[in-house]
CSV table of C-alpha atoms and ligand atoms in Angstrom, one decimal:
chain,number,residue,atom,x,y,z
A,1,UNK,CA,0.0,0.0,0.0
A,2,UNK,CA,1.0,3.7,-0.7
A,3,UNK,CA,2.3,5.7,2.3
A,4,UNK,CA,0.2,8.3,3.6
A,5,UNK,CA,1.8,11.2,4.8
A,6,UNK,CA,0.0,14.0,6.3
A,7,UNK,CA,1.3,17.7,7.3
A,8,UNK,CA,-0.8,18.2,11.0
A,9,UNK,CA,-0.5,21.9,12.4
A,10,UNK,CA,-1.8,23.1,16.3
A,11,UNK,CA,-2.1,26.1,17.4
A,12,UNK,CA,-5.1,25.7,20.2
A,13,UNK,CA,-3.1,27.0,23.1
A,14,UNK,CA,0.3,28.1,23.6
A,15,UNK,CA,2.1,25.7,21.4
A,16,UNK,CA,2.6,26.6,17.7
A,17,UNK,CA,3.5,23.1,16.1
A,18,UNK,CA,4.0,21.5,13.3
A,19,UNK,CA,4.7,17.5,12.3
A,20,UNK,CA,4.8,15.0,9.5
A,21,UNK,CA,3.3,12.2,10.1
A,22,UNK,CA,3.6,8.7,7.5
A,23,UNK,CA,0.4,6.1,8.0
A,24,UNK,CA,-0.6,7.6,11.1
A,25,UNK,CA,2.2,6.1,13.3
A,26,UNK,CA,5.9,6.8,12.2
A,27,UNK,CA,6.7,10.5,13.2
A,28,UNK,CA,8.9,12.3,10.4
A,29,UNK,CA,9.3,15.1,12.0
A,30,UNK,CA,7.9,17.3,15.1
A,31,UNK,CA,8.7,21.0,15.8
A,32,UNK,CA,7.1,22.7,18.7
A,33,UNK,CA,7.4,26.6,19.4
A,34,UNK,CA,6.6,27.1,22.7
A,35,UNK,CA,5.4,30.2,24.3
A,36,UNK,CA,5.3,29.7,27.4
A,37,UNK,CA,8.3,32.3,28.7
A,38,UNK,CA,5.9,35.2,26.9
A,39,UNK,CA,3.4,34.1,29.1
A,40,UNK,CA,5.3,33.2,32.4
A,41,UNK,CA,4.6,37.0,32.8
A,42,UNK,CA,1.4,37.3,32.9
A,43,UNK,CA,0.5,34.3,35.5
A,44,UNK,CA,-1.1,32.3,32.5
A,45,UNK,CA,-1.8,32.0,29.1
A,46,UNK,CA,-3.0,36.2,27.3
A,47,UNK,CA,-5.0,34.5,24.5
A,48,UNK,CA,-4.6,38.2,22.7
A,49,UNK,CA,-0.8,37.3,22.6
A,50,UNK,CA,-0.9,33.4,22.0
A,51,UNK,CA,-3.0,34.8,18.2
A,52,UNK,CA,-0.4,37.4,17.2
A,53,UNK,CA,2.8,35.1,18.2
A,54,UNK,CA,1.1,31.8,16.5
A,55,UNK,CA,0.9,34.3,13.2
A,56,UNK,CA,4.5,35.0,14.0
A,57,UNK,CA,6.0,31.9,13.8
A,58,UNK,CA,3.7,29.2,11.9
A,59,UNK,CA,5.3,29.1,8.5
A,60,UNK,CA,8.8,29.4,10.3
A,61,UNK,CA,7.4,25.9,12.1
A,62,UNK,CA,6.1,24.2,8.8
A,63,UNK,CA,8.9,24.9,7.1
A,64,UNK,CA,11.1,23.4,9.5
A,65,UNK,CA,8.7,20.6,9.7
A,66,UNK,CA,8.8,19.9,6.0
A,67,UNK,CA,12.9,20.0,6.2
A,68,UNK,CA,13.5,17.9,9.2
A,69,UNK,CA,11.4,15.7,7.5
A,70,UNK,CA,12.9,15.8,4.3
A,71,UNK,CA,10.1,16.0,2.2
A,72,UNK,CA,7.8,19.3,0.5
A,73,UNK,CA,4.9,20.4,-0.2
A,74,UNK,CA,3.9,18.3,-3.2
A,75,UNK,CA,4.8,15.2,-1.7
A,76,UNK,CA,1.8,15.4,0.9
A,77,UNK,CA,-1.2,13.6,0.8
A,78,UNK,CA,-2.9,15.7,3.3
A,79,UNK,CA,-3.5,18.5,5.7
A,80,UNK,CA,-4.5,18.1,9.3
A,81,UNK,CA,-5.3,21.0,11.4
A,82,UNK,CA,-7.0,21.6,15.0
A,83,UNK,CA,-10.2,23.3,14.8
A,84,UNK,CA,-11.3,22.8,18.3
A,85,UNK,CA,-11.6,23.3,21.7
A,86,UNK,CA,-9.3,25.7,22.0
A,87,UNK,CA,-8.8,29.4,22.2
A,88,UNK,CA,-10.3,30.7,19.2
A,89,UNK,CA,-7.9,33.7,17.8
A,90,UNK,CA,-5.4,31.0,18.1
A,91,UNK,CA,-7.2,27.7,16.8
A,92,UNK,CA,-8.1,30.5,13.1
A,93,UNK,CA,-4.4,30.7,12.5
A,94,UNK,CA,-3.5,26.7,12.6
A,95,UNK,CA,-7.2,26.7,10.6
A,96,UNK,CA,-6.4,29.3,7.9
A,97,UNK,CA,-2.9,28.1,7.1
A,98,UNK,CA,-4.2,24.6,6.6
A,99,UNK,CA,-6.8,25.9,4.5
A,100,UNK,CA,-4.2,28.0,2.2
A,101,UNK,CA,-1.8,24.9,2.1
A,102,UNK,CA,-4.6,22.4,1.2
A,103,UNK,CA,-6.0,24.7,-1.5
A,104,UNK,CA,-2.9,25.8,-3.0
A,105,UNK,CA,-1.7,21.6,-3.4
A,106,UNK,CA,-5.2,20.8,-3.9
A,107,UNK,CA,-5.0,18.3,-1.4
A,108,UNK,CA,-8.2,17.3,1.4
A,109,UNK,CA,-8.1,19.4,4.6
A,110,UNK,CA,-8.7,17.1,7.5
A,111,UNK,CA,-10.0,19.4,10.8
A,112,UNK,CA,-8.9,17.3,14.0
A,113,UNK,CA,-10.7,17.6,17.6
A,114,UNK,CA,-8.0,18.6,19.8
A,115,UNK,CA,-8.6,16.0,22.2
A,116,UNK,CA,-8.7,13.1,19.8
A,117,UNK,CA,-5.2,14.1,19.1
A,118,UNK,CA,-4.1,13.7,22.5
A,119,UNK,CA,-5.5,10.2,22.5
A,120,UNK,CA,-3.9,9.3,19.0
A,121,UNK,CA,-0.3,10.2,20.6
A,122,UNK,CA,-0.6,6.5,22.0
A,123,UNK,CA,-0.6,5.6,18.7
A,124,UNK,CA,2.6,6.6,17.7
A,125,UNK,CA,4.7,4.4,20.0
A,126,UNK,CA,2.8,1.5,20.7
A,127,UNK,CA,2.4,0.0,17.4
A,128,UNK,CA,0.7,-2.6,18.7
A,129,UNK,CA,-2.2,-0.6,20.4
A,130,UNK,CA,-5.4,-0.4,18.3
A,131,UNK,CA,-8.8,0.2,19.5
A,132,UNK,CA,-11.0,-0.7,21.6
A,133,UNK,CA,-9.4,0.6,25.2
A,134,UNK,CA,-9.8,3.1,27.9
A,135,UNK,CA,-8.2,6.2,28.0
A,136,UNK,CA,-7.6,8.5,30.5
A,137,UNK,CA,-7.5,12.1,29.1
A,138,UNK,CA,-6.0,14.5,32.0
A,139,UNK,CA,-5.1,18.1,30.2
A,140,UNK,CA,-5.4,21.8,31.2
A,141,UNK,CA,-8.9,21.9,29.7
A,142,UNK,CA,-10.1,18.5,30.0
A,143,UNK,CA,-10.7,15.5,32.2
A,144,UNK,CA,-12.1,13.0,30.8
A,145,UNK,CA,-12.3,9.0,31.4
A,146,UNK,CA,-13.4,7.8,27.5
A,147,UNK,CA,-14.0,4.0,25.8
A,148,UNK,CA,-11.9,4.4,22.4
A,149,UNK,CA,-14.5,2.3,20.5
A,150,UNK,CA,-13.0,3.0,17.2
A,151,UNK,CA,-10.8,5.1,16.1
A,152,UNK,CA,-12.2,8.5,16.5
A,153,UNK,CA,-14.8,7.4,18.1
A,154,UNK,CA,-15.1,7.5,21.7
A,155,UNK,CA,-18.5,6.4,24.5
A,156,UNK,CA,-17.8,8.8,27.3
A,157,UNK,CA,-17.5,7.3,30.7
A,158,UNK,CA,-16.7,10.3,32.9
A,159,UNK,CA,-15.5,13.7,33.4
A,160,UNK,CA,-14.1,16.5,35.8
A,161,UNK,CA,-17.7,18.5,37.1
A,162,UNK,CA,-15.7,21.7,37.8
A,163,UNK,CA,-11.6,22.2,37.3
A,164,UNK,CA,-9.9,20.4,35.0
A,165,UNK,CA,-6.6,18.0,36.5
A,166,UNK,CA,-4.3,20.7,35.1
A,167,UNK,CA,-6.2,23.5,35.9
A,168,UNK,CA,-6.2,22.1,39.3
A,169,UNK,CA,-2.4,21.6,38.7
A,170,UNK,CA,-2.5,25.2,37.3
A,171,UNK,CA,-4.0,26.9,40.8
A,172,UNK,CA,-2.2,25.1,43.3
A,173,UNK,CA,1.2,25.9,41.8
A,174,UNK,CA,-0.1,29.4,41.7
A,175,UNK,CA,-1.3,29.7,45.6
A,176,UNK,CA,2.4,28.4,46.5
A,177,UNK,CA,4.2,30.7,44.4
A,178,UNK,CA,5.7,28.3,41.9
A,179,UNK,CA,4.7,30.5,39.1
A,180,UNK,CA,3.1,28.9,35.2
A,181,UNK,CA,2.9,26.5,34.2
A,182,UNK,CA,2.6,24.7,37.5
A,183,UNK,CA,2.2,21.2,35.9
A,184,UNK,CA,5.5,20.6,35.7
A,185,UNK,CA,6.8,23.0,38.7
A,186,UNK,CA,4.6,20.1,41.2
A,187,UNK,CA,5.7,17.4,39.5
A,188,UNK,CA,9.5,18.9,40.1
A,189,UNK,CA,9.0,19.8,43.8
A,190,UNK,CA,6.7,16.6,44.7
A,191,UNK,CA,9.8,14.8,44.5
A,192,UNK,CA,11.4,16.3,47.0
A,193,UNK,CA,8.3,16.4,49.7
A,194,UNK,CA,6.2,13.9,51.2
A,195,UNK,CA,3.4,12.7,50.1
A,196,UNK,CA,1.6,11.5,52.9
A,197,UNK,CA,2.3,14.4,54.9
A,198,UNK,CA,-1.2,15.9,54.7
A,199,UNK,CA,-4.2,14.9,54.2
A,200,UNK,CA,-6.3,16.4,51.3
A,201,UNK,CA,-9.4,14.9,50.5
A,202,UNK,CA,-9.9,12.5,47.4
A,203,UNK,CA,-13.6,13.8,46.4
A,204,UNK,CA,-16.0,11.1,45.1
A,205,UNK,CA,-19.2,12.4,43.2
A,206,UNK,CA,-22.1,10.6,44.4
A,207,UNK,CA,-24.1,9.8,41.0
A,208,UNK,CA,-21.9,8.7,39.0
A,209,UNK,CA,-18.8,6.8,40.1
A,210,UNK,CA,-16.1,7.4,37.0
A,211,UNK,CA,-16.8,11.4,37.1
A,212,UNK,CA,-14.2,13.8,38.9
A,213,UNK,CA,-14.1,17.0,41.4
A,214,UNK,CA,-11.2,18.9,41.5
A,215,UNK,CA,-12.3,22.2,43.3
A,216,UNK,CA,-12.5,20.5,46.7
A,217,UNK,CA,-8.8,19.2,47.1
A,218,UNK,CA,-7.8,22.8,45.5
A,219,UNK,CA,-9.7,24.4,48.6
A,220,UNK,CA,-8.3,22.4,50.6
A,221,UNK,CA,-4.7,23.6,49.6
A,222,UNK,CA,-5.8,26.9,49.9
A,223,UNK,CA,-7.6,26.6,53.0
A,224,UNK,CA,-4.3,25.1,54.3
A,225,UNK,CA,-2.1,27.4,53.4
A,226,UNK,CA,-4.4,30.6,54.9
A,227,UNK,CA,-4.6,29.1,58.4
A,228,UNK,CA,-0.9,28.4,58.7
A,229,UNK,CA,-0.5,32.1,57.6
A,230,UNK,CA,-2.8,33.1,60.2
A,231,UNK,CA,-0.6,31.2,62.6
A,232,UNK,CA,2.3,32.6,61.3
A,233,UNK,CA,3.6,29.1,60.4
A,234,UNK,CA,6.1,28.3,58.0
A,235,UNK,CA,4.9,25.9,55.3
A,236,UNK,CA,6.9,22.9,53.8
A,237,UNK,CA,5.7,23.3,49.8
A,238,UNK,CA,7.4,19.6,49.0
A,239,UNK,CA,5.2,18.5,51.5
A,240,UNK,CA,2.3,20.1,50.2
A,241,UNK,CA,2.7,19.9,46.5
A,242,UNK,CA,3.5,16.0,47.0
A,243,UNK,CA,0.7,15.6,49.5
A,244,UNK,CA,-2.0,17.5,47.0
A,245,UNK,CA,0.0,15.4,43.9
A,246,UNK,CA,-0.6,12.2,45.3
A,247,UNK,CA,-4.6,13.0,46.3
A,248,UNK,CA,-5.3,13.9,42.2
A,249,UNK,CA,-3.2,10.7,41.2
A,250,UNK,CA,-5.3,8.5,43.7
A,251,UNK,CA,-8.2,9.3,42.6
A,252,UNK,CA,-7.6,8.9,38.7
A,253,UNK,CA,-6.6,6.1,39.3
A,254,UNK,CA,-8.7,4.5,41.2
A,255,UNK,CA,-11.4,5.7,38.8
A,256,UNK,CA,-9.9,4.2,35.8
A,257,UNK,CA,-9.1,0.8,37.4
A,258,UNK,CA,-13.1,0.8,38.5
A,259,UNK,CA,-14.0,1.3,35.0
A,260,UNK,CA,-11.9,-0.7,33.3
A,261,UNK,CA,-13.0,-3.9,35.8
A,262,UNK,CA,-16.4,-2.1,35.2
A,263,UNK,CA,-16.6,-2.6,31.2
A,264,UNK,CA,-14.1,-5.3,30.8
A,265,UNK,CA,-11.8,-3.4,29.4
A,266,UNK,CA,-8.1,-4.6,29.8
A,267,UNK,CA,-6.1,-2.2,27.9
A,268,UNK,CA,-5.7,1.1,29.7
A,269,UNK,CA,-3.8,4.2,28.4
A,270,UNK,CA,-3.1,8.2,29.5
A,271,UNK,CA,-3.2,11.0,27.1
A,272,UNK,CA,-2.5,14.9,27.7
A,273,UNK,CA,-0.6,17.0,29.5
A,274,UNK,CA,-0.8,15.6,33.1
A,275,UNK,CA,0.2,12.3,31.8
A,276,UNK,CA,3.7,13.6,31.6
A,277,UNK,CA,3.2,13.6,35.3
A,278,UNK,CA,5.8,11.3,37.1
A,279,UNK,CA,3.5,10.0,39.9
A,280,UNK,CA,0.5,9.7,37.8
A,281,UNK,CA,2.5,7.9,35.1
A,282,UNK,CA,4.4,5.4,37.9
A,283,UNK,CA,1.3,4.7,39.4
A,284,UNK,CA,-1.2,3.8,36.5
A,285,UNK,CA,1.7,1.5,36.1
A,286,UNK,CA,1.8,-0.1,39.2
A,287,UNK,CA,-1.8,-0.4,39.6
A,288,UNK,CA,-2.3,-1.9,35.6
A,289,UNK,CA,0.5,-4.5,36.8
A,290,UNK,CA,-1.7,-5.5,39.8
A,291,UNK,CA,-4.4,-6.2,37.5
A,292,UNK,CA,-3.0,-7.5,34.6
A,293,UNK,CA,-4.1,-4.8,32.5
A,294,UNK,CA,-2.1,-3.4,29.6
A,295,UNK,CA,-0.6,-0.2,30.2
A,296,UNK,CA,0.0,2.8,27.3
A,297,UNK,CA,1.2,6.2,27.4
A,298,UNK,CA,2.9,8.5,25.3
A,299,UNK,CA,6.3,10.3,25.8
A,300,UNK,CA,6.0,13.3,27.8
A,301,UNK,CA,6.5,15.3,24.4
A,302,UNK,CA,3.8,14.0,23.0
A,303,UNK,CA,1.0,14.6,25.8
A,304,UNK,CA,2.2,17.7,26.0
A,305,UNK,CA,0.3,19.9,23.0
A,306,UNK,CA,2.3,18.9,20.0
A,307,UNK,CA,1.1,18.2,16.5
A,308,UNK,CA,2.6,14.7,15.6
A,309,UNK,CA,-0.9,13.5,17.8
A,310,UNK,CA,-3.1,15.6,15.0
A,311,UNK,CA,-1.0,13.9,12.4
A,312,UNK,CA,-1.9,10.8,14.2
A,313,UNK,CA,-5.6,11.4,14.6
A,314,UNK,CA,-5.9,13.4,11.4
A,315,UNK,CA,-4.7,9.6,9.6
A,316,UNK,CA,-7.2,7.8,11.0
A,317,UNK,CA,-9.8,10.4,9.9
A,318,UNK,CA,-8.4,10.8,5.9
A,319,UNK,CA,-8.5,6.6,5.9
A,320,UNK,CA,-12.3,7.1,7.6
A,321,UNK,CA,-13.2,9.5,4.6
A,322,UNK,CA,-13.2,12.4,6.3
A,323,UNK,CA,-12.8,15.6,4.6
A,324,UNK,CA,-13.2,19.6,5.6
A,325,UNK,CA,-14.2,22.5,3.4
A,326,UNK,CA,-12.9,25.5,2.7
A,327,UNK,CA,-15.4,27.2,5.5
A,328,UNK,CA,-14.0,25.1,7.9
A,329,UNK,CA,-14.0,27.2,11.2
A,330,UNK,CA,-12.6,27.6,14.6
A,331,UNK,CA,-14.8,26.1,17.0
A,332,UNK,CA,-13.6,26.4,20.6
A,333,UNK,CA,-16.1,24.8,22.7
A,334,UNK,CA,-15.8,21.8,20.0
A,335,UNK,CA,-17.2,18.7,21.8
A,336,UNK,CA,-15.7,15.1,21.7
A,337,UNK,CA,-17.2,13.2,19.2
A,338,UNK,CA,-19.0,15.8,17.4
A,339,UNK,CA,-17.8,17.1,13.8
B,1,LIG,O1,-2.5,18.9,27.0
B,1,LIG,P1,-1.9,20.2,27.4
B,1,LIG,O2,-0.5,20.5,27.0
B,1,LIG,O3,-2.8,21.4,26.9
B,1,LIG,C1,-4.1,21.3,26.9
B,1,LIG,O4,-4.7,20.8,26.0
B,1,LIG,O5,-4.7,21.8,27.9
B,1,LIG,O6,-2.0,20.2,29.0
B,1,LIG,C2,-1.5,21.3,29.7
B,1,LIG,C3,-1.7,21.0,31.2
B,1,LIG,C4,-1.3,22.2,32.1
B,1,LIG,O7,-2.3,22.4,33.0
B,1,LIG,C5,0.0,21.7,32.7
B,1,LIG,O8,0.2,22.3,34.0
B,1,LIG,C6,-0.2,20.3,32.8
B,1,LIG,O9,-0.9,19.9,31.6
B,1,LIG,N1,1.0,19.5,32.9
B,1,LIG,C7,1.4,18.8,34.0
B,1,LIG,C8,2.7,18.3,33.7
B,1,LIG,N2,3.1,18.8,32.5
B,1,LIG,C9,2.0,19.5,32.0
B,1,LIG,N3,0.7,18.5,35.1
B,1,LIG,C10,1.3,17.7,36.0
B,1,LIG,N4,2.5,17.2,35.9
B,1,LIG,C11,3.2,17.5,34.8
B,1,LIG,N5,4.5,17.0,34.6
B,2,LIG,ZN1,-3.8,19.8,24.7
């Protein structure tokens, strides 16, 4: 069979990136322009700023793409972009560049939901791994706990009712001073603390048993840290970033496990951001070993936004016959499953 090999471009967030991508699985190349020291200063990400910079540097990305990859234009089979959920100023510049590339090669545009992407990053070092499985999907917008029916297509088991597990990440880093993004910051610190040094509460929702609740442990932190200010007492962060660390990692996954048992599912993977997390990543393992599950995850570089996943995803869609227009949009609140 002919190699596919399809362009992908992201530019939801903070990351303008840019990959080549043959049959879905082999990575040719993967350039990622980061902006996160623009934003450092600001607390967070100034979606104002994450637009013009993605303008800024997109073709510079592609075209490094292209050459890392040793191949051009014309010897594409496709275009995949992100065209949702993200921030929307920044999603029309990833969606408007695909759109001029595609046209100009005559080639079908392929718009890829941001989250499927994350998923598909399992797929590109786990040959093996092909649907049906559970996934874990832990990001800075999302928390979601999904049955990967198909490719692209996914039944929905639960999700976070308030922050998501980065945004919970996100907050806490930010009440202890470690600054953005404070994924990575806790995950750093954790190891130096312990993580049984306080007790923070793992919350449960009541009516249905795979969904999530963040907002609780976060007050909890917060609530900690006020009354020892009141005291006047010193606080040891390790301690507290490992303690609040371990009570997110708990309870995904002790969620997971339950659904996997639950629907019979026996191979379990992690996909976004979060799942670069150390603990989280050590202790999915652990637990899958107990049970005799399976256990996938991507690099860290590719749960963090990158767009060798949209390649990924954006393969499975082109084989599925999936094809965009030219008035493909933006859409930022994009929902899983929908197109
Ligand atoms: O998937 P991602 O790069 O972007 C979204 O689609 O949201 O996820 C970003 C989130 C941020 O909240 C960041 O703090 C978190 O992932 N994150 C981490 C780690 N690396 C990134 N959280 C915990 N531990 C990490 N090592
Ligand atoms: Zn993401």
């Amino acid at each position: 069979m002919k190699d596919t090999l399809i362009l992908a471009i992201e530019s939801s967030c903070d990351e303008t990136a840019a990959s080549v991508v043959k049959n879905g699985r082999t990575v040719l190349s993967n350039v990622i322009s980061s902006q996160i020291e623009l934003h450092k200063l600001y607390g967070g990400v100034v979606p104002e700023i994450a637009s013009r910079k993605h303008i800024e540097k997109i073709n510079q990305v592609i075209c490094q793409a292209l050459e890392d990859a040793k191949v051009t234009l014309d010897d594409l089979d496709a275009v995949g972009v992100t065209y949702g959920p993200g921030l929307v100023g920044a999603l029309l510049v990833g969606v408007a560049e695909a759109k001029a590339i595609a046209y100009a090669k005559k080639i079908p545009l392929v718009g890829v939901h941001h989250i499927e992407g994350h998923v598909s990053a399992n797929y590109i070092e786990h040959p093996e791994l092909e649907p049906p499985f559970l996934c874990l999907i832990v990001s800075g917008g999302h928390t979601h706990l999904v049955i990967v029916k198909d490719y692209g297509e996914f039944e929905i088991l639960g999700r976070t009712r308030d922050d998501a597990a980065g945004e919970a990440f996100d907050k806490v880093a930010r009440a202890i001073g470690l600054g953005y993004p404070g994924g990575p910051k806790i995950d750093r610190l954790s190891k130096e603390g312990n993580p049984d040094a306080i007790a923070f509460p793992r919350a449960r929702v009541g009516d249905c048993p795979y969904d999530f609740s963040f907002s609780g442990v976060k007050s909890a932190v917060l609530n900690y840290l006020n009354n020892a200010q009141m005291k006047g007492e010193e606080v040891n962060k390790a301690d507290i970033a490992a303690s609040f660390q371990k009570a997110v990692v708990d309870v995904l996954v002790e969620h997971t496990m339950m659904a996997a048992k639950d629907h019979g599912m026996r191979k379990i993977a992690i996909a976004g951001g979060v799942a670069s997390n150390g603990a989280l990543r050590d202790a999915m393992e652990k637990a899958c070993e107990k049970n005799r599950f399976q256990f996938y995850r991507p690099s860290p570089i590719f749960c963090t936004d990158n767009a060798a996943m949209i390649g990924a995803a954006a393969f499975y869609e082109y084989q599925k016959g999936t094809r965009h227009g030219w008035d493909l949009n933006a859409v930022p609140n994009l929902k899983l499953g929908e197109r």
